[in-house]
PDB file of C-alpha atoms in Angstrom:
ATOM      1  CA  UNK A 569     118.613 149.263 100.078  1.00 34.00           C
ATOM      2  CA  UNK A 570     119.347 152.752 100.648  1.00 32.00           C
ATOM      3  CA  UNK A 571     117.548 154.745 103.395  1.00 34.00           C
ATOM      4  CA  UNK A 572     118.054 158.554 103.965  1.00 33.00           C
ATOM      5  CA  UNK A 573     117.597 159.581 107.789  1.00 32.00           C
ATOM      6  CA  UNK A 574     117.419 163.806 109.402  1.00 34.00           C
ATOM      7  CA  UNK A 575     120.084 164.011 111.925  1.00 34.00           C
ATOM      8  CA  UNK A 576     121.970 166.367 114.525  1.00 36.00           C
ATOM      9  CA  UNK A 577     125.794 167.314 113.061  1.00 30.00           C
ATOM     10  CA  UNK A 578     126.415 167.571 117.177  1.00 34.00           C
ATOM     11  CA  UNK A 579     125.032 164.060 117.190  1.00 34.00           C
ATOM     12  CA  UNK A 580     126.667 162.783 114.701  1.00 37.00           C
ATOM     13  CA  UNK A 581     129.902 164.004 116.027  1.00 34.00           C
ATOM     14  CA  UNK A 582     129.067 162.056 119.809  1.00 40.00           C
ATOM     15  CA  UNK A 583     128.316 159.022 118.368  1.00 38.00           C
ATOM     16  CA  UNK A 584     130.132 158.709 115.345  1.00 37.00           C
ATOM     17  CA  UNK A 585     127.219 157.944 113.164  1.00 33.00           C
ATOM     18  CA  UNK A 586     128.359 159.103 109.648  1.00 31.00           C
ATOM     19  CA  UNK A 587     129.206 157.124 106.932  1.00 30.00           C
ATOM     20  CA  UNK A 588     128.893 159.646 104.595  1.00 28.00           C
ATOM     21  CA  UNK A 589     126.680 162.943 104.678  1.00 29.00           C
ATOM     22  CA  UNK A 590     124.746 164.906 101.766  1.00 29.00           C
ATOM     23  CA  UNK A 591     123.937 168.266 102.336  1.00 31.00           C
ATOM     24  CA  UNK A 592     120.397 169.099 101.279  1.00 30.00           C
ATOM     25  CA  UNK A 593     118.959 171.757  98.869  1.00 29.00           C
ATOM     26  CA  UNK A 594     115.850 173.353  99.070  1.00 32.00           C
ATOM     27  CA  UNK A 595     114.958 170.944 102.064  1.00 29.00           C
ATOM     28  CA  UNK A 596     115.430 171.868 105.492  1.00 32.00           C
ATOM     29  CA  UNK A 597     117.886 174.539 106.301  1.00 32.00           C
ATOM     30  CA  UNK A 598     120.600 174.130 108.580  1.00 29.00           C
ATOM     31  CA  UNK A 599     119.470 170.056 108.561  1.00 29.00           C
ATOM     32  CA  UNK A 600     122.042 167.350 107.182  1.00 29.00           C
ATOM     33  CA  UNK A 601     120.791 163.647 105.823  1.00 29.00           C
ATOM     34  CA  UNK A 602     123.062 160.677 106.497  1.00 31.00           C
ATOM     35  CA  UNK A 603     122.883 157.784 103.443  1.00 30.00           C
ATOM     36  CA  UNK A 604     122.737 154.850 105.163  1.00 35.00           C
ATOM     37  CA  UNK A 605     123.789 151.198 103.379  1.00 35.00           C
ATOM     38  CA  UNK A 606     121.230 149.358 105.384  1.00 45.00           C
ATOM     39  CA  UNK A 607     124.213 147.953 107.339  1.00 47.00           C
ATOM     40  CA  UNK A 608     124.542 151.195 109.855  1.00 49.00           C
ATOM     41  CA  UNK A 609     125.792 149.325 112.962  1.00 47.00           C
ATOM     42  CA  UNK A 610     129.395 149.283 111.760  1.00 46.00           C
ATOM     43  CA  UNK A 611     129.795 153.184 111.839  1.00 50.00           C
ATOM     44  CA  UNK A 612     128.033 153.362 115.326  1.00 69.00           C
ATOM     45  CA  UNK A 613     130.190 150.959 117.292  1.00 91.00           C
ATOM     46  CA  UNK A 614     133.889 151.683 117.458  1.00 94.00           C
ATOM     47  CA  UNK A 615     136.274 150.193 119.892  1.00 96.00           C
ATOM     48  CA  UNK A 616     140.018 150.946 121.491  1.00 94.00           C
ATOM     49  CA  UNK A 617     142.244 149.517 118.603  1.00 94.00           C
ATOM     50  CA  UNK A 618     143.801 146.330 119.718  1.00 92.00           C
ATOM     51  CA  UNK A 619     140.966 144.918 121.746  1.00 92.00           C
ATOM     52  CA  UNK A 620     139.256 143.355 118.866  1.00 94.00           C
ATOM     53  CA  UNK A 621     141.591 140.020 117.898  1.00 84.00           C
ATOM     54  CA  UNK A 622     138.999 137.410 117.300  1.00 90.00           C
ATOM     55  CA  UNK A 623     136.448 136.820 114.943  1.00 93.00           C
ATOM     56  CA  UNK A 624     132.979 135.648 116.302  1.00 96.00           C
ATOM     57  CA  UNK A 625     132.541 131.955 115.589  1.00 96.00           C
ATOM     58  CA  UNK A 626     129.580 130.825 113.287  1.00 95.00           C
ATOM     59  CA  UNK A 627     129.075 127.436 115.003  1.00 95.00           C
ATOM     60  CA  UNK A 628     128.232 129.142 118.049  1.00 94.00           C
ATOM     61  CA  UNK A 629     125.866 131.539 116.664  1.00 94.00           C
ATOM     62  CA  UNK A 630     124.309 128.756 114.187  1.00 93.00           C
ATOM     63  CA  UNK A 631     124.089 126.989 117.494  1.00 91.00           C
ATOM     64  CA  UNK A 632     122.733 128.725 120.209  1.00 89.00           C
ATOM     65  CA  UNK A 633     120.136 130.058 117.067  1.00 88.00           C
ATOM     66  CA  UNK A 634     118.960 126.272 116.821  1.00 87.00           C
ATOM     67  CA  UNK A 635     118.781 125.160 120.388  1.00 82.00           C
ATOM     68  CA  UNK A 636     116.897 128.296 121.842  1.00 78.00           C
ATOM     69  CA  UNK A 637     114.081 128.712 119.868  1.00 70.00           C
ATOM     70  CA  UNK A 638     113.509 132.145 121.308  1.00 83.00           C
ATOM     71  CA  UNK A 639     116.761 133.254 119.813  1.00 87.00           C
ATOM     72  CA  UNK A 640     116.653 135.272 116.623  1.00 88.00           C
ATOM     73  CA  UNK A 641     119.480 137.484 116.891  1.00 91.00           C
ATOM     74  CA  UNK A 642     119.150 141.007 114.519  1.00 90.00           C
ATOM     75  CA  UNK A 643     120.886 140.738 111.313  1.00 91.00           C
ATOM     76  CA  UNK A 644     122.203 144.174 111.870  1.00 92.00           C
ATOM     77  CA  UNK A 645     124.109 142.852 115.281  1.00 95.00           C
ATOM     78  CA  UNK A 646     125.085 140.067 113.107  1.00 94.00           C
ATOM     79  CA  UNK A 647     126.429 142.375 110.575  1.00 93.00           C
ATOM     80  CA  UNK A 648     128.199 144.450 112.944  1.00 94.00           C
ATOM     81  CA  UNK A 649     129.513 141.827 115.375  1.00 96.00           C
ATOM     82  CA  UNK A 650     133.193 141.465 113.787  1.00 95.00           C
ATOM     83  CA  UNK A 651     133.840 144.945 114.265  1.00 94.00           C
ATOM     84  CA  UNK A 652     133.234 144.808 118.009  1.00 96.00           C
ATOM     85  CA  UNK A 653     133.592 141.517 118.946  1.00 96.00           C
ATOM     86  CA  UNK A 654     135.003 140.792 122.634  1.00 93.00           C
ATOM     87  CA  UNK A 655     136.123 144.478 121.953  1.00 93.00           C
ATOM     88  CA  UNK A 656     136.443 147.937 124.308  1.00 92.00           C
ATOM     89  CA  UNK A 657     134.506 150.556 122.988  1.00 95.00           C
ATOM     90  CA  UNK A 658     135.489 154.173 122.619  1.00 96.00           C
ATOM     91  CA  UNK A 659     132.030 155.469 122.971  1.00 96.00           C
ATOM     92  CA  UNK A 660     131.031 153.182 126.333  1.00 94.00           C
ATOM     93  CA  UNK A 661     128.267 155.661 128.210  1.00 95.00           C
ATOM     94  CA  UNK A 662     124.440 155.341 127.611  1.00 96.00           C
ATOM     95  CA  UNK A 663     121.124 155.457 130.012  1.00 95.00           C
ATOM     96  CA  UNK A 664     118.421 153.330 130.518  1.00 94.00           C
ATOM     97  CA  UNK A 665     115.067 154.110 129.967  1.00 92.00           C
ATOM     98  CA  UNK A 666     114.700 155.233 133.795  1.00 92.00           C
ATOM     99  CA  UNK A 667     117.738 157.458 133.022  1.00 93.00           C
ATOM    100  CA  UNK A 668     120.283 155.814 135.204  1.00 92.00           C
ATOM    101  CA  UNK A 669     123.811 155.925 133.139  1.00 94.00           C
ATOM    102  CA  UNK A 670     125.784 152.897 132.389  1.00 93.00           C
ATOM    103  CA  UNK A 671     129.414 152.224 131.255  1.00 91.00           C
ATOM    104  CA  UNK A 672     130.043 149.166 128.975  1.00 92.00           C
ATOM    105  CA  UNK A 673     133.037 147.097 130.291  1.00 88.00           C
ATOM    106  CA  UNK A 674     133.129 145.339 126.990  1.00 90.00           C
ATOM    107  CA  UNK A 675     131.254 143.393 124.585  1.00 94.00           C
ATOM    108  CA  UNK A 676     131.085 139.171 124.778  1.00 93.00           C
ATOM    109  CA  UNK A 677     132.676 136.678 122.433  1.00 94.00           C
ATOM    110  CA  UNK A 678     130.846 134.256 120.892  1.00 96.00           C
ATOM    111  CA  UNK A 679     133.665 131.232 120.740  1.00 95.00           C
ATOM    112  CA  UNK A 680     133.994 128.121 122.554  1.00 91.00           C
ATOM    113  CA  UNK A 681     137.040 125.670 123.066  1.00 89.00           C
ATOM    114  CA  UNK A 682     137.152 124.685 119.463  1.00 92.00           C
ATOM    115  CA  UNK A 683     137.285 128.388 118.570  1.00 93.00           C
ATOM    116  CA  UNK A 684     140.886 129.366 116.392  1.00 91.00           C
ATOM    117  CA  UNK A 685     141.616 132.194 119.133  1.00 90.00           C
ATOM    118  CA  UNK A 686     144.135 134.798 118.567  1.00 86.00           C
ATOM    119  CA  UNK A 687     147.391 134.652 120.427  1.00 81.00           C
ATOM    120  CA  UNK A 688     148.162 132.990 123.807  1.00 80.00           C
ATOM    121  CA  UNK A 689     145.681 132.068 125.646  1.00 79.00           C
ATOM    122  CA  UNK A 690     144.644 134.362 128.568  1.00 82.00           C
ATOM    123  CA  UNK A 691     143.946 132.265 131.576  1.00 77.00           C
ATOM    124  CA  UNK A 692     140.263 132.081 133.154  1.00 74.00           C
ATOM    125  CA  UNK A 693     139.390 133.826 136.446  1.00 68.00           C
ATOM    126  CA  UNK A 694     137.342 131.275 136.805  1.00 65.00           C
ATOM    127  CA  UNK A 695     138.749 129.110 139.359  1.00 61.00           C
ATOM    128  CA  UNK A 696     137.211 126.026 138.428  1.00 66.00           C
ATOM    129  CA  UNK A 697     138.443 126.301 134.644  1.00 65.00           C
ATOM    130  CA  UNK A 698     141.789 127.938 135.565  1.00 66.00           C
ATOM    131  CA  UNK A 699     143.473 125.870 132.522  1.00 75.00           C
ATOM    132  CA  UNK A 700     140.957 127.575 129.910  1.00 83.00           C
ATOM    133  CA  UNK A 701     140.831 130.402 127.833  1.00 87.00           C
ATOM    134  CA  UNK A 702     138.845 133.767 129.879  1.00 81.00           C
ATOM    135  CA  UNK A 703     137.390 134.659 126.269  1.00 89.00           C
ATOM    136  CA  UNK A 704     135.872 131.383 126.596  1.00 87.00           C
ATOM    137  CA  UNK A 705     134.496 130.768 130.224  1.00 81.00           C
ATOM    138  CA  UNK A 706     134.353 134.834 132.061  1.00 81.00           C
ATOM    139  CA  UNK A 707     133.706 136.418 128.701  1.00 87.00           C
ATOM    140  CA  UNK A 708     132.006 133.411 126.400  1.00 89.00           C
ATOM    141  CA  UNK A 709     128.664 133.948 126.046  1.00 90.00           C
ATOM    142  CA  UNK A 710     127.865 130.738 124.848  1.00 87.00           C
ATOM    143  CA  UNK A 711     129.732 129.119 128.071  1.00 85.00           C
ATOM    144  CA  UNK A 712     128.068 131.708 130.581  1.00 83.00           C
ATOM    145  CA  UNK A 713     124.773 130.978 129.447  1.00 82.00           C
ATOM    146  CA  UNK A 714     125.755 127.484 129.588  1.00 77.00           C
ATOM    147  CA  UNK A 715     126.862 126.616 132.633  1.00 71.00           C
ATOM    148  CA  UNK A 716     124.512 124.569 135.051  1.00 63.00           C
ATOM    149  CA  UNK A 717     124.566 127.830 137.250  1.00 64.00           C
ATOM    150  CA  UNK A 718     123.741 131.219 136.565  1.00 69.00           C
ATOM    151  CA  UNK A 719     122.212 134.585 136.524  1.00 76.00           C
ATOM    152  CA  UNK A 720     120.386 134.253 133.090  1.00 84.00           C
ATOM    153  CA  UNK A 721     118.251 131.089 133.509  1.00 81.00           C
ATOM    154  CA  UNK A 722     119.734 129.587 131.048  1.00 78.00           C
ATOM    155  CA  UNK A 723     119.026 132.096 128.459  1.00 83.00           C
ATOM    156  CA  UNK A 724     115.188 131.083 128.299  1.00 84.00           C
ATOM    157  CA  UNK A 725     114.482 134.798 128.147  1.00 90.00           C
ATOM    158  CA  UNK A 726     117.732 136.953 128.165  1.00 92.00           C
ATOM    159  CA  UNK A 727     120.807 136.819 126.331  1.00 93.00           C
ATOM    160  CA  UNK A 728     123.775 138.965 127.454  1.00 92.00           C
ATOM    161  CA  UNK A 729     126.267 140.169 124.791  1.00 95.00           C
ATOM    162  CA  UNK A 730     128.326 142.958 127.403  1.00 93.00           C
ATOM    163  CA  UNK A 731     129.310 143.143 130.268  1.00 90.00           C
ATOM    164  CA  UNK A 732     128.773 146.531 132.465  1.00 90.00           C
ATOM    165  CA  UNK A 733     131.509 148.009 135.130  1.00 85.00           C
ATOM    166  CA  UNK A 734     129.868 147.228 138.142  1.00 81.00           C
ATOM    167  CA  UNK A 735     130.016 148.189 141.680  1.00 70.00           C
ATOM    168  CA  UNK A 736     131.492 145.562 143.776  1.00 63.00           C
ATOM    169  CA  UNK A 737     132.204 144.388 146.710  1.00 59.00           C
ATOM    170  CA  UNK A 738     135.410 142.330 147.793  1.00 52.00           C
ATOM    171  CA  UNK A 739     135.131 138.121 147.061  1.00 51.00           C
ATOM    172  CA  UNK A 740     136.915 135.162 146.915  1.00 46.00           C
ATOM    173  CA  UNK A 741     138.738 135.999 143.481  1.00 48.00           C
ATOM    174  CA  UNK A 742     139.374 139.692 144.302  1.00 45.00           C
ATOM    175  CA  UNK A 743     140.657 140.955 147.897  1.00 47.00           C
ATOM    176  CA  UNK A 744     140.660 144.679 146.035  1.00 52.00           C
ATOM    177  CA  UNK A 745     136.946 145.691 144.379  1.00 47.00           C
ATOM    178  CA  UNK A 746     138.782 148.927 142.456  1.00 50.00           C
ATOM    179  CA  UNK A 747     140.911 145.878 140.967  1.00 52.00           C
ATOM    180  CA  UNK A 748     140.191 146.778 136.925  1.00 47.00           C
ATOM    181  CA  UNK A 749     140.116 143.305 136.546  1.00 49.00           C
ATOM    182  CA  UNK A 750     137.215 142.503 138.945  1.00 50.00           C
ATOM    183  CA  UNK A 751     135.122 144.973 136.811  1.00 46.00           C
ATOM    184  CA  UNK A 752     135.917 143.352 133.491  1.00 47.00           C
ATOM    185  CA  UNK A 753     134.794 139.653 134.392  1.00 51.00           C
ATOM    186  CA  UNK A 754     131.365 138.325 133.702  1.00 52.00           C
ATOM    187  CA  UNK A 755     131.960 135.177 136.108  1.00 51.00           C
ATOM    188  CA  UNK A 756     129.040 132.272 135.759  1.00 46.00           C
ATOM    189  CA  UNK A 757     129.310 130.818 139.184  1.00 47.00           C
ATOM    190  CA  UNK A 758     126.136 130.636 141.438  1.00 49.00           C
ATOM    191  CA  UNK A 759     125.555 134.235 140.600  1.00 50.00           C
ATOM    192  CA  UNK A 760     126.902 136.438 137.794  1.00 57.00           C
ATOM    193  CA  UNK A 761     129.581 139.323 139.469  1.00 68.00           C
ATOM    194  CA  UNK A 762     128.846 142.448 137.449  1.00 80.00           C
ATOM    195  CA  UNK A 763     125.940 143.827 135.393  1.00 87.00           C
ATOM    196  CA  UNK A 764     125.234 143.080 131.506  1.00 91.00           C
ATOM    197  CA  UNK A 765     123.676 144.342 128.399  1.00 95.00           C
ATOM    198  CA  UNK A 766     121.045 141.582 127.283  1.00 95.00           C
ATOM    199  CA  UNK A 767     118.793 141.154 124.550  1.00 96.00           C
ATOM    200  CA  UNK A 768     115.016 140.275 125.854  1.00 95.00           C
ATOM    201  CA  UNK A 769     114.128 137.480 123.571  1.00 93.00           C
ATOM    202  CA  UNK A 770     110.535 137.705 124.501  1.00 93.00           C
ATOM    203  CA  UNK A 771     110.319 141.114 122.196  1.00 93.00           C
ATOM    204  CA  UNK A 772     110.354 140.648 118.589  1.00 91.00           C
ATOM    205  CA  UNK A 773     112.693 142.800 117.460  1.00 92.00           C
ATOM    206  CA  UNK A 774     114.602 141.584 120.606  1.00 94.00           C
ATOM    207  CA  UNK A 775     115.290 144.936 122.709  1.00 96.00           C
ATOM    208  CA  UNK A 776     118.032 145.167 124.759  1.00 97.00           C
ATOM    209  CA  UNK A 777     117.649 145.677 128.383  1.00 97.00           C
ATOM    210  CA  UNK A 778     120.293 146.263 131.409  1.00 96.00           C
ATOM    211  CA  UNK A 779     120.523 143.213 133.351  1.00 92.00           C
ATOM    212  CA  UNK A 780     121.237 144.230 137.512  1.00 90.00           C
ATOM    213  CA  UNK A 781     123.468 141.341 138.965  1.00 84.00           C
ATOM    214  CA  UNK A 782     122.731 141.338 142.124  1.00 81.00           C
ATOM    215  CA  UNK A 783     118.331 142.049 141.987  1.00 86.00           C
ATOM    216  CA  UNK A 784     118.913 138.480 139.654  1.00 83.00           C
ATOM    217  CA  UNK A 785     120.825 136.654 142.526  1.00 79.00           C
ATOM    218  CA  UNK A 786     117.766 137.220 144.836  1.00 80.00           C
ATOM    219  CA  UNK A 787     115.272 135.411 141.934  1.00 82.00           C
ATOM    220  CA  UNK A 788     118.207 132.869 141.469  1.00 78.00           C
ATOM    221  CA  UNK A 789     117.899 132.024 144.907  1.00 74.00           C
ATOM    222  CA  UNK A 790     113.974 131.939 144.908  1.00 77.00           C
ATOM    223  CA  UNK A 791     114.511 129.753 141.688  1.00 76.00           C
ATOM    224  CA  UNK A 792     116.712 127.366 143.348  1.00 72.00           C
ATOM    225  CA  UNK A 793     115.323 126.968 146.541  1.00 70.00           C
ATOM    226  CA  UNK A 794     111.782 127.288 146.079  1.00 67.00           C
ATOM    227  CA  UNK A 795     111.713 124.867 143.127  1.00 73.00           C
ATOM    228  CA  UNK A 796     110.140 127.536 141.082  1.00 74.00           C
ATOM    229  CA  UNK A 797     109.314 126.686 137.292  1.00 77.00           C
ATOM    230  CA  UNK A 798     111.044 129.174 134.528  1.00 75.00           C
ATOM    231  CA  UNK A 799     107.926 131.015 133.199  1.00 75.00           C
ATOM    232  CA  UNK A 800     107.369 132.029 136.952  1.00 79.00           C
ATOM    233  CA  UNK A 801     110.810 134.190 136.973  1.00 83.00           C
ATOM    234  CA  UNK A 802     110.288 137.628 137.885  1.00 87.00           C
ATOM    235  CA  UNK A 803     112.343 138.825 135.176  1.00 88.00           C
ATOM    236  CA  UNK A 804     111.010 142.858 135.571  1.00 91.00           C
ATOM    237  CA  UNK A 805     112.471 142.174 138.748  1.00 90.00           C
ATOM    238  CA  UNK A 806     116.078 142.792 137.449  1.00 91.00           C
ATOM    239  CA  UNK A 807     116.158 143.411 133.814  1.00 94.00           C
ATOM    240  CA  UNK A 808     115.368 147.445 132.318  1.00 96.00           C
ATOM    241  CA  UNK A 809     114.469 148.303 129.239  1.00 96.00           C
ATOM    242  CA  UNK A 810     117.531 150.296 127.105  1.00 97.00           C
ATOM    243  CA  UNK A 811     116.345 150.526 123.689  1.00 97.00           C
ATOM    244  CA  UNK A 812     113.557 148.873 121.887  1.00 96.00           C
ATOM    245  CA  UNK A 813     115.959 147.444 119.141  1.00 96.00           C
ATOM    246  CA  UNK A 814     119.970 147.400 118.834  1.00 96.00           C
ATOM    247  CA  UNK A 815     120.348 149.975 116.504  1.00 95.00           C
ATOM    248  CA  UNK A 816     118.715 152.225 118.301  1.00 96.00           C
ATOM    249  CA  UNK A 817     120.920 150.898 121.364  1.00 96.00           C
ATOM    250  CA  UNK A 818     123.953 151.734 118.927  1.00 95.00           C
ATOM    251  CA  UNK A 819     122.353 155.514 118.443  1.00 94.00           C
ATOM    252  CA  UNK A 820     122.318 156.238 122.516  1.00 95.00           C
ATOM    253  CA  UNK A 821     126.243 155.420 123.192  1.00 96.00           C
ATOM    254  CA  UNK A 822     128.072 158.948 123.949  1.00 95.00           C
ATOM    255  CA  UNK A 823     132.018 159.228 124.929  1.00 95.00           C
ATOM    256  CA  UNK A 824     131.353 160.879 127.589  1.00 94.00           C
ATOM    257  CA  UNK A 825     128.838 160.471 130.427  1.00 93.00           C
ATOM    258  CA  UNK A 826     128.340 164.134 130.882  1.00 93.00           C
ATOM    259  CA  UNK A 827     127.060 164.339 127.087  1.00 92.00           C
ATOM    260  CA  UNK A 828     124.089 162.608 129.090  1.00 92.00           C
ATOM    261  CA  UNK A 829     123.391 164.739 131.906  1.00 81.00           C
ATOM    262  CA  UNK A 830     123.039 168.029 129.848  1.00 62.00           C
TER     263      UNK A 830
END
């Protein structure tokens, strides 16, 4: 299905929208149309050659589809998902809806231990799983969401699929915060260590929302100690609003974070 949309040529440029454009006649002057193969995702989301090795993994998707009924992931995600899978992206900067500015860290993989991973395997920060692969336990969605402990409630509501850099301060796996490597590690034990991009699976389209680490800790605790049932989690508490769908999430991400102040 093809679908024509009005756009910015400085926009385009930013975000690297284009697939192909078709200057107008007798339309709008000084306007350009992009043509659009319903399938737009895969010219908005770029990432640093080289950090995109491994293919997401069907079973994992088919699975975490059937066991959380709230999931219904976006077909255009799912369309675009090999091109930035576990990968870096070269256009990393949006804001929230409250206009606070973000940097993406980089996106999740959706593999487990079965997974056919590419190259050797890069061993886990997380000290409990040492042995495994860190694109399976820090950076797995499926294990993160998974494991008896953490900062998503076990992805009754939210789904992360990025990770955010992320102020921190120095812990037990990291004696130096600025270490790059304490930034880029979405660790599931007792609380999660840095920010995410989520999808909010109580919307329908899901919207994606910014996930705050450290507000979800607090209702973690309040979970945990005060025996407090799921649909009582205070998820406004610690999750913001983004974009109402993902390819309008895909239409906000900029270079550069000054293209966002001006």
């Amino acid at each position: 299905m093809l679908r024509a949309i009005d756009c910015d040529r400085s926009r385009d440029r930013d975000h690297g929208l284009v697939s192909r454009c078709i200057q107008p006649t007798r339309l709008k002057p000084r306007t350009s149309w992009i043509l659009y193969v319903d399938e737009p995702c895969k010219q908005m989301i770029s990432c640093i050659p080289g950090t995109v090795l491994d293919s997401p993994d069907k079973r994992i998707i088919g699975r975490m589809s059937s066991d959380w009924p709230n999931i219904d992931f976006d077909s255009k995600f799912l369309d675009a998902l090999p091109d930035f899978h576990g990968g870096v992206p070269t256009h990393p900067y949006f804001a929230s809806k409250s206009g606070q500015i973000h940097r993406i860290a980089f996106f999740l993989y959706f593999v487990d231990e079965d997974s056919d991973l590419h190259g050797a395997v890069r061993e886990s920060k997380n000290y409990f799983h040492d042995s495994m692969d860190e694109r399976v336990t820090d950076r797995g969605v499926d294990y993160i969401v998974g494991c008896d402990v953490n900062g998503f409630f076990d992805g009754d509501r939210i789904v992360p699929f990025a990770a955010l850099y992320t102020p921190l301060e120095p812990n037990g796996n990291y004696e130096d915060p600025n270490d790059p490597a304490a930034h880029l590690t979405l660790t599931p034990l007792d609380t999660v260590n840095c920010n995410a991009l989520c999808f909010d699976t109580s919307t329908e389209p899901h919207s994606v929302v910014v996930f705050d680490a450290a507000k979800s800790a607090a209702e973690q605790h309040r979970y945990c100690d005060d025996c407090v049932e799921l649909d009582e989690i205070q998820y406004d508490s610690f999750i913001e609003c983004a974009a109402e769908t993902f390819l309008e999430f895909t239409r906000m991400l900029t270079d550069s974070p000054d293209k966002l102040t001006t």
